[in-house]
Short mmCIF file of C-alpha atoms in Angstrom, two decimals:
data_model
loop_
_atom_site.label_atom_id
_atom_site.label_comp_id
_atom_site.label_asym_id
_atom_site.label_seq_id
_atom_site.Cartn_x
_atom_site.Cartn_y
_atom_site.Cartn_z
CA UNK A 200 70.30 -78.03 -36.58
CA UNK A 201 67.57 -76.71 -38.87
CA UNK A 202 66.61 -73.12 -38.08
CA UNK A 203 63.19 -71.61 -38.82
CA UNK A 204 63.24 -67.82 -38.84
CA UNK A 205 59.82 -67.06 -40.34
CA UNK A 206 57.72 -64.66 -38.21
CA UNK A 207 54.97 -67.26 -37.81
CA UNK A 208 57.37 -69.62 -35.97
CA UNK A 209 57.65 -67.41 -32.92
CA UNK A 210 56.49 -68.04 -29.36
CA UNK A 211 54.67 -64.69 -29.35
CA UNK A 212 52.56 -65.81 -32.32
CA UNK A 213 52.03 -69.26 -30.83
CA UNK A 214 50.88 -67.81 -27.51
CA UNK A 215 48.35 -65.46 -29.09
CA UNK A 216 46.88 -68.05 -31.43
CA UNK A 217 46.86 -70.49 -28.52
CA UNK A 218 44.88 -68.01 -26.41
CA UNK A 219 42.18 -67.70 -29.11
CA UNK A 220 42.16 -71.47 -29.58
CA UNK A 221 41.87 -72.04 -25.83
CA UNK A 222 38.90 -69.68 -25.54
CA UNK A 223 37.14 -71.30 -28.52
CA UNK A 224 37.82 -74.80 -27.24
CA UNK A 225 36.65 -73.91 -23.71
CA UNK A 226 33.32 -72.53 -25.02
CA UNK A 227 32.94 -75.57 -27.25
CA UNK A 228 33.65 -77.91 -24.33
CA UNK A 229 31.27 -76.23 -21.87
CA UNK A 230 28.37 -76.00 -24.35
CA UNK A 231 28.95 -79.60 -25.45
CA UNK A 232 28.93 -80.69 -21.81
CA UNK A 233 25.59 -78.91 -21.34
CA UNK A 234 24.13 -80.70 -24.36
CA UNK A 235 25.30 -84.06 -22.99
CA UNK A 236 23.81 -83.36 -19.57
CA UNK A 237 20.47 -82.32 -21.09
CA UNK A 238 20.26 -85.57 -23.03
CA UNK A 239 21.60 -87.79 -20.23
CA UNK A 240 20.74 -85.87 -17.05
CA UNK A 241 22.18 -87.02 -13.70
CA UNK A 242 19.99 -86.55 -10.65
CA UNK A 243 21.56 -83.22 -9.67
CA UNK A 244 21.15 -81.58 -13.10
CA UNK A 245 18.19 -79.37 -14.01
CA UNK A 246 17.71 -77.52 -17.31
CA UNK A 247 15.34 -74.53 -17.33
CA UNK A 248 12.47 -74.10 -19.77
CA UNK A 249 13.17 -70.37 -20.23
CA UNK A 250 14.20 -68.56 -22.28
CA UNK A 251 12.90 -70.62 -25.20
CA UNK A 252 16.01 -69.92 -27.31
CA UNK A 253 18.51 -71.11 -24.68
CA UNK A 254 19.46 -74.45 -26.25
CA UNK A 255 19.45 -72.81 -29.68
CA UNK A 256 22.20 -70.46 -28.45
CA UNK A 257 24.27 -72.96 -26.47
CA UNK A 258 24.32 -75.62 -29.19
CA UNK A 259 24.84 -73.04 -31.90
CA UNK A 260 27.86 -71.75 -29.97
CA UNK A 261 29.09 -75.32 -29.62
CA UNK A 262 29.16 -75.92 -33.35
CA UNK A 263 30.34 -72.41 -34.31
CA UNK A 264 33.28 -72.45 -31.88
CA UNK A 265 34.11 -75.98 -33.02
CA UNK A 266 34.35 -74.70 -36.60
CA UNK A 267 36.44 -71.72 -35.44
CA UNK A 268 38.87 -74.18 -33.85
CA UNK A 269 39.78 -75.66 -37.25
CA UNK A 270 41.76 -72.71 -38.70
CA UNK A 271 43.03 -71.78 -35.24
CA UNK A 272 44.38 -75.29 -34.62
CA UNK A 273 46.04 -75.38 -38.04
CA UNK A 274 47.65 -71.98 -37.41
CA UNK A 275 48.86 -73.09 -33.99
CA UNK A 276 50.40 -76.26 -35.39
CA UNK A 277 52.04 -74.29 -38.21
CA UNK A 278 53.65 -71.96 -35.69
CA UNK A 279 55.14 -74.79 -33.59
CA UNK A 280 55.94 -77.54 -36.09
CA UNK A 281 59.68 -76.57 -36.22
CA UNK A 282 59.94 -77.90 -32.68
CA UNK A 283 59.65 -81.38 -34.18
CA UNK A 284 63.21 -80.91 -35.42
CA UNK A 285 64.67 -79.91 -32.06
CA UNK A 286 67.30 -82.17 -30.57
CA UNK A 287 67.48 -83.86 -28.17
CA UNK A 288 63.89 -85.02 -28.47
CA UNK A 289 63.46 -85.03 -24.67
CA UNK A 290 65.48 -82.60 -22.55
CA UNK A 291 63.93 -83.10 -19.11
CA UNK A 292 60.97 -84.58 -17.28
CA UNK A 293 58.90 -81.42 -17.75
CA UNK A 294 59.85 -81.36 -21.42
CA UNK A 295 58.66 -84.98 -21.73
CA UNK A 296 55.35 -84.05 -20.05
CA UNK A 297 54.98 -81.12 -22.46
CA UNK A 298 55.67 -83.31 -25.50
CA UNK A 299 53.24 -85.95 -24.26
CA UNK A 300 50.50 -83.40 -23.60
CA UNK A 301 50.93 -81.97 -27.11
CA UNK A 302 50.67 -85.45 -28.65
CA UNK A 303 47.51 -86.29 -26.71
CA UNK A 304 46.02 -82.84 -27.28
CA UNK A 305 46.64 -82.91 -31.04
CA UNK A 306 45.15 -86.38 -31.43
CA UNK A 307 42.11 -85.59 -29.27
CA UNK A 308 41.52 -82.21 -30.93
CA UNK A 309 41.65 -83.65 -34.45
CA UNK A 310 39.34 -86.49 -33.41
CA UNK A 311 36.82 -84.02 -31.94
CA UNK A 312 36.90 -81.69 -34.94
CA UNK A 313 36.81 -84.47 -37.54
CA UNK A 314 33.95 -86.42 -35.95
CA UNK A 315 32.10 -83.20 -35.06
CA UNK A 316 32.19 -81.90 -38.64
CA UNK A 317 31.02 -85.24 -40.03
CA UNK A 318 28.26 -85.38 -37.44
CA UNK A 319 27.09 -81.95 -38.58
CA UNK A 320 26.90 -83.38 -42.10
CA UNK A 321 25.24 -86.56 -40.73
CA UNK A 322 27.90 -88.60 -42.50
CA UNK A 323 29.09 -91.35 -40.16
CA UNK A 324 32.21 -93.13 -41.40
CA UNK A 325 32.83 -95.07 -38.19
CA UNK A 326 31.32 -97.94 -36.27
CA UNK A 327 31.23 -96.42 -32.79
CA UNK A 328 28.40 -94.43 -31.17
CA UNK A 329 29.27 -90.79 -31.84
CA UNK A 330 27.87 -89.04 -28.70
CA UNK A 331 29.65 -91.38 -26.25
CA UNK A 332 33.00 -91.23 -28.04
CA UNK A 333 32.81 -87.47 -28.67
CA UNK A 334 31.99 -86.83 -25.01
CA UNK A 335 34.78 -89.07 -23.67
CA UNK A 336 37.48 -87.65 -25.94
CA UNK A 337 36.40 -84.09 -25.05
CA UNK A 338 37.48 -84.78 -21.46
CA UNK A 339 40.82 -86.13 -22.70
CA UNK A 340 41.30 -83.00 -24.83
CA UNK A 341 40.45 -80.54 -22.05
CA UNK A 342 42.68 -82.43 -19.60
CA UNK A 343 45.65 -82.34 -21.96
CA UNK A 344 45.07 -78.61 -22.53
CA UNK A 345 45.24 -77.94 -18.79
CA UNK A 346 48.46 -79.97 -18.47
CA UNK A 347 49.99 -78.21 -21.47
CA UNK A 348 49.12 -74.73 -20.16
CA UNK A 349 50.44 -75.56 -16.69
CA UNK A 350 53.79 -76.71 -18.07
CA UNK A 351 54.12 -73.81 -20.51
CA UNK A 352 52.73 -71.06 -18.27
CA UNK A 353 56.04 -69.18 -17.73
CA UNK A 354 56.67 -69.09 -21.49
CA UNK A 355 53.06 -68.09 -22.20
CA UNK A 356 53.26 -65.18 -19.75
CA UNK A 357 56.48 -63.96 -21.33
CA UNK A 358 55.23 -64.41 -24.88
CA UNK A 359 52.00 -62.46 -24.25
CA UNK A 360 53.88 -59.26 -23.48
CA UNK A 361 52.60 -56.49 -25.85
CA UNK A 362 55.43 -56.51 -28.39
CA UNK A 363 54.61 -58.04 -31.75
CA UNK A 364 56.20 -56.69 -34.95
CA UNK A 365 54.41 -56.05 -38.25
CA UNK A 366 55.18 -59.43 -39.87
CA UNK A 367 53.87 -61.37 -36.90
CA UNK A 368 50.80 -59.14 -36.68
CA UNK A 369 50.11 -59.93 -40.34
CA UNK A 370 50.09 -63.67 -39.64
CA UNK A 371 47.75 -63.12 -36.69
CA UNK A 372 45.42 -60.97 -38.80
CA UNK A 373 45.35 -63.63 -41.52
CA UNK A 374 44.52 -66.29 -38.94
CA UNK A 375 41.74 -64.11 -37.51
CA UNK A 376 40.35 -63.43 -40.98
CA UNK A 377 40.38 -67.14 -41.90
CA UNK A 378 38.61 -67.98 -38.65
CA UNK A 379 35.99 -65.27 -39.22
CA UNK A 380 35.35 -66.44 -42.78
CA UNK A 381 34.96 -70.04 -41.64
CA UNK A 382 32.38 -68.98 -39.05
CA UNK A 383 30.44 -66.67 -41.40
CA UNK A 384 30.43 -69.30 -44.16
CA UNK A 385 28.83 -71.92 -41.93
CA UNK A 386 26.94 -70.18 -39.12
CA UNK A 387 23.77 -69.45 -41.08
CA UNK A 388 22.19 -72.67 -39.86
CA UNK A 389 22.14 -71.14 -36.38
CA UNK A 390 22.22 -67.37 -36.98
CA UNK A 391 19.30 -66.33 -39.23
CA UNK A 392 20.96 -63.02 -40.20
CA UNK A 393 23.84 -64.93 -41.80
CA UNK A 394 21.80 -67.39 -43.86
CA UNK A 395 22.12 -65.46 -47.11
CA UNK A 396 25.91 -65.27 -46.87
CA UNK A 397 26.64 -68.64 -45.28
CA UNK A 398 27.57 -70.43 -48.48
CA UNK A 399 28.67 -73.59 -46.65
CA UNK A 400 25.84 -73.60 -44.14
CA UNK A 401 24.26 -76.98 -43.41
CA UNK A 402 20.46 -76.91 -43.34
CA UNK A 403 20.74 -73.25 -44.23
CA UNK A 404 17.21 -72.76 -45.51
CA UNK A 405 14.15 -71.05 -44.12
CA UNK A 406 12.20 -74.34 -44.24
CA UNK A 407 11.74 -76.56 -41.21
CA UNK A 408 14.34 -79.32 -41.66
CA UNK A 409 13.80 -82.99 -40.89
CA UNK A 410 16.58 -85.22 -39.57
CA UNK A 411 14.67 -88.50 -39.49
CA UNK A 412 11.80 -89.18 -41.84
CA UNK A 413 8.79 -91.37 -41.10
CA UNK A 414 9.98 -93.79 -43.77
CA UNK A 415 13.46 -94.08 -42.23
CA UNK A 416 11.89 -94.67 -38.81
CA UNK A 417 9.54 -97.33 -40.21
CA UNK A 418 6.44 -95.51 -38.99
CA UNK A 419 2.98 -96.84 -39.76
CA UNK A 420 0.13 -95.12 -37.94
CA UNK A 421 -2.61 -97.66 -37.19
CA UNK A 422 -6.16 -96.76 -38.17
CA UNK A 423 -7.27 -97.14 -34.54
CA UNK A 424 -4.41 -95.01 -33.14
CA UNK A 425 -5.01 -93.60 -29.68
CA UNK A 426 -2.81 -91.53 -27.40
CA UNK A 427 -2.53 -93.24 -24.01
CA UNK A 428 -1.95 -91.12 -20.92
CA UNK A 429 -0.93 -93.35 -18.03
CA UNK A 430 -1.42 -91.78 -14.61
CA UNK A 431 -2.60 -94.47 -12.22
CA UNK A 432 -5.25 -95.43 -14.76
CA UNK A 433 -5.11 -95.14 -18.53
CA UNK A 434 -6.92 -92.41 -20.48
CA UNK A 435 -7.08 -92.70 -24.25
CA UNK A 436 -7.53 -89.89 -26.77
CA UNK A 437 -8.23 -90.20 -30.47
CA UNK A 438 -6.93 -87.50 -32.82
CA UNK A 439 -10.46 -86.09 -32.93
CA UNK A 440 -10.53 -85.98 -29.12
CA UNK A 441 -7.25 -84.06 -29.03
CA UNK A 442 -8.46 -81.58 -31.63
CA UNK A 443 -11.60 -81.03 -29.58
CA UNK A 444 -9.60 -79.93 -26.51
CA UNK A 445 -8.64 -76.26 -26.00
CA UNK A 446 -5.98 -75.43 -28.58
CA UNK A 447 -2.91 -73.21 -28.25
CA UNK A 448 -0.22 -71.87 -30.60
CA UNK A 449 3.40 -71.21 -29.63
CA UNK A 450 6.39 -69.96 -31.63
CA UNK A 451 9.16 -72.38 -30.64
CA UNK A 452 12.45 -73.38 -32.24
CA UNK A 453 13.59 -76.83 -33.22
CA UNK A 454 17.28 -76.89 -32.29
CA UNK A 455 19.33 -79.87 -33.35
CA UNK A 456 22.50 -81.24 -31.79
CA UNK A 457 24.17 -80.72 -35.19
CA UNK A 458 23.81 -76.98 -34.63
CA UNK A 459 21.02 -75.99 -37.01
CA UNK A 460 17.83 -74.44 -35.69
CA UNK A 461 14.57 -73.14 -37.12
CA UNK A 462 11.53 -71.54 -35.53
CA UNK A 463 7.96 -72.53 -36.31
CA UNK A 464 4.42 -71.78 -35.16
CA UNK A 465 3.23 -74.98 -33.49
CA UNK A 466 -0.40 -75.64 -32.63
CA UNK A 467 -1.90 -78.24 -30.35
CA UNK A 468 -2.82 -79.08 -26.77
CA UNK A 469 -0.82 -77.78 -23.85
CA UNK A 470 0.75 -80.71 -21.96
CA UNK A 471 -0.30 -79.03 -18.71
CA UNK A 472 -3.93 -78.94 -19.89
CA UNK A 473 -3.79 -82.57 -20.98
CA UNK A 474 -2.47 -83.62 -17.57
CA UNK A 475 -5.21 -81.72 -15.78
CA UNK A 476 -7.81 -83.49 -17.94
CA UNK A 477 -6.36 -86.75 -16.63
CA UNK A 478 -6.44 -85.62 -13.01
CA UNK A 479 -2.70 -84.89 -12.74
CA UNK A 480 -1.15 -81.65 -11.51
CA UNK A 481 1.35 -80.30 -14.09
CA UNK A 482 4.99 -80.38 -13.04
CA UNK A 483 5.44 -84.16 -13.00
CA UNK A 484 8.01 -86.01 -15.11
CA UNK A 485 6.62 -87.80 -18.15
CA UNK A 486 8.00 -90.67 -20.17
CA UNK A 487 7.12 -90.02 -23.81
CA UNK A 488 6.93 -93.06 -26.10
CA UNK A 489 6.88 -93.03 -29.89
CA UNK A 490 5.48 -95.34 -32.53
CA UNK A 491 9.13 -95.76 -33.48
CA UNK A 492 10.22 -98.88 -31.64
CA UNK A 493 13.92 -99.37 -32.39
CA UNK A 494 15.49 -95.90 -32.48
CA UNK A 495 17.76 -94.55 -29.76
CA UNK A 496 15.28 -91.72 -29.19
CA UNK A 497 12.04 -93.68 -29.46
CA UNK A 498 11.37 -92.62 -25.86
CA UNK A 499 12.34 -89.54 -23.89
CA UNK A 500 11.70 -88.12 -20.45
CA UNK A 501 10.00 -84.74 -20.30
CA UNK A 502 10.98 -83.18 -16.96
CA UNK A 503 8.48 -81.54 -14.63
CA UNK A 504 10.09 -78.17 -15.37
CA UNK A 505 8.74 -78.50 -18.88
CA UNK A 506 5.43 -80.26 -18.24
CA UNK A 507 4.57 -77.38 -15.93
CA UNK A 508 5.47 -74.78 -18.57
CA UNK A 509 2.37 -73.63 -20.47
CA UNK A 510 4.41 -73.35 -23.70
CA UNK A 511 5.06 -77.09 -23.83
CA UNK A 512 2.71 -78.60 -26.41
CA UNK A 513 1.53 -81.89 -27.70
CA UNK A 514 1.69 -80.48 -31.22
CA UNK A 515 -0.91 -81.43 -33.84
CA UNK A 516 -0.12 -78.71 -36.37
CA UNK A 517 2.78 -76.66 -37.68
CA UNK A 518 2.29 -73.38 -39.57
CA UNK A 519 -1.51 -73.89 -39.30
CA UNK A 520 -1.36 -77.19 -41.20
CA UNK A 521 -1.71 -80.71 -39.78
CA UNK A 522 1.61 -82.37 -39.06
CA UNK A 523 3.05 -84.29 -41.97
CA UNK A 524 4.33 -87.82 -41.30
CA UNK A 525 7.93 -86.55 -41.35
CA UNK A 526 7.14 -83.89 -38.75
CA UNK A 527 5.55 -86.41 -36.38
CA UNK A 528 1.92 -87.09 -37.37
CA UNK A 529 -0.36 -87.70 -35.55
CA UNK A 530 1.29 -85.73 -32.70
CA UNK A 531 4.67 -84.82 -31.28
CA UNK A 532 6.14 -83.07 -28.27
CA UNK A 533 7.38 -79.48 -28.65
CA UNK A 534 8.93 -77.97 -25.53
CA UNK A 535 11.09 -74.87 -25.04
CA UNK A 536 14.90 -75.24 -24.64
CA UNK A 537 14.93 -78.94 -25.60
CA UNK A 538 17.26 -80.57 -28.15
CA UNK A 539 15.49 -81.72 -31.30
CA UNK A 540 16.26 -85.39 -30.57
CA UNK A 541 14.17 -85.08 -27.38
CA UNK A 542 11.20 -83.45 -29.16
CA UNK A 543 9.73 -86.90 -29.66
CA UNK A 544 7.71 -87.49 -32.83
CA UNK A 545 4.88 -89.95 -33.56
CA UNK A 546 3.85 -89.95 -29.89
CA UNK A 547 1.64 -92.80 -28.76
CA UNK A 548 1.98 -92.83 -24.96
CA UNK A 549 2.59 -90.39 -22.07
CA UNK A 550 3.39 -92.03 -18.73
CA UNK A 551 3.60 -90.15 -15.43
CA UNK A 552 6.76 -91.16 -13.57
#
């Protein structure tokens, strides 16, 4: 039988790397679950409108911990790959369960990391809908992790005893350093302090990025554009009407599901004020419709938690300049703690639900 005596191929190394990987994957799973629930909320779920940076932090953690999982997963697989050469292949029922959980876990983890990284880069090489598949496989991955830990728990407890020699500590330090470098090199899109050193950061600029341009969305603003507010009756506002209403400015971040975020000074009409002008008490749910007709996010629902928050704006300006077409001209929704895909651009209709 082939024997592997290198310090990295030791259960004590495997257990420690596995602990870091488990923590990173758990944070990634929980924050990803939150993002899914915000975008597809069941009746029991409510997402607060404060603090304004909440989604920026949770989604940033989701992407950062996902990136940290890459070197950790590779190190974990390197430490255990000699087990592929063990014979017999299956020794018992529990051993078969362990092998099966590892197979499912490895496949699910690589799928999540591969598709997640390509989603960050907005490079879609597949024909399926990314959010649905990513969400479903995340449950498969977390389930296989729980099965694997349950089967291996006695070995994990033994292996985590505080006795690791210098060679094994060196491998663990190298793994930690590689993980830290991967995070620092990419986290600047979320962590402003790291933007100058994040050489691989996506959207790592101080500008306000745009995921979907007006041209890509096929937007043409009609000359007679009016914003319709539907609340029993229909009230229509021209752009001049909106600019004539009391104006407000709020510093709010745009936080994208891909992990990047950027703050901007947005100016416009408070949604709460607009509702009052139409005889509606703020705190109601609103369906927001865009001039974009065919996109997945051409409409969104703005919950009452946010319509009642005075910081939620129907934005007409950004950085004291009128919105450009790519940023949502003639108006867009900007609300605290909302994913960027739900900050609907090119708004043409607000309907009280």
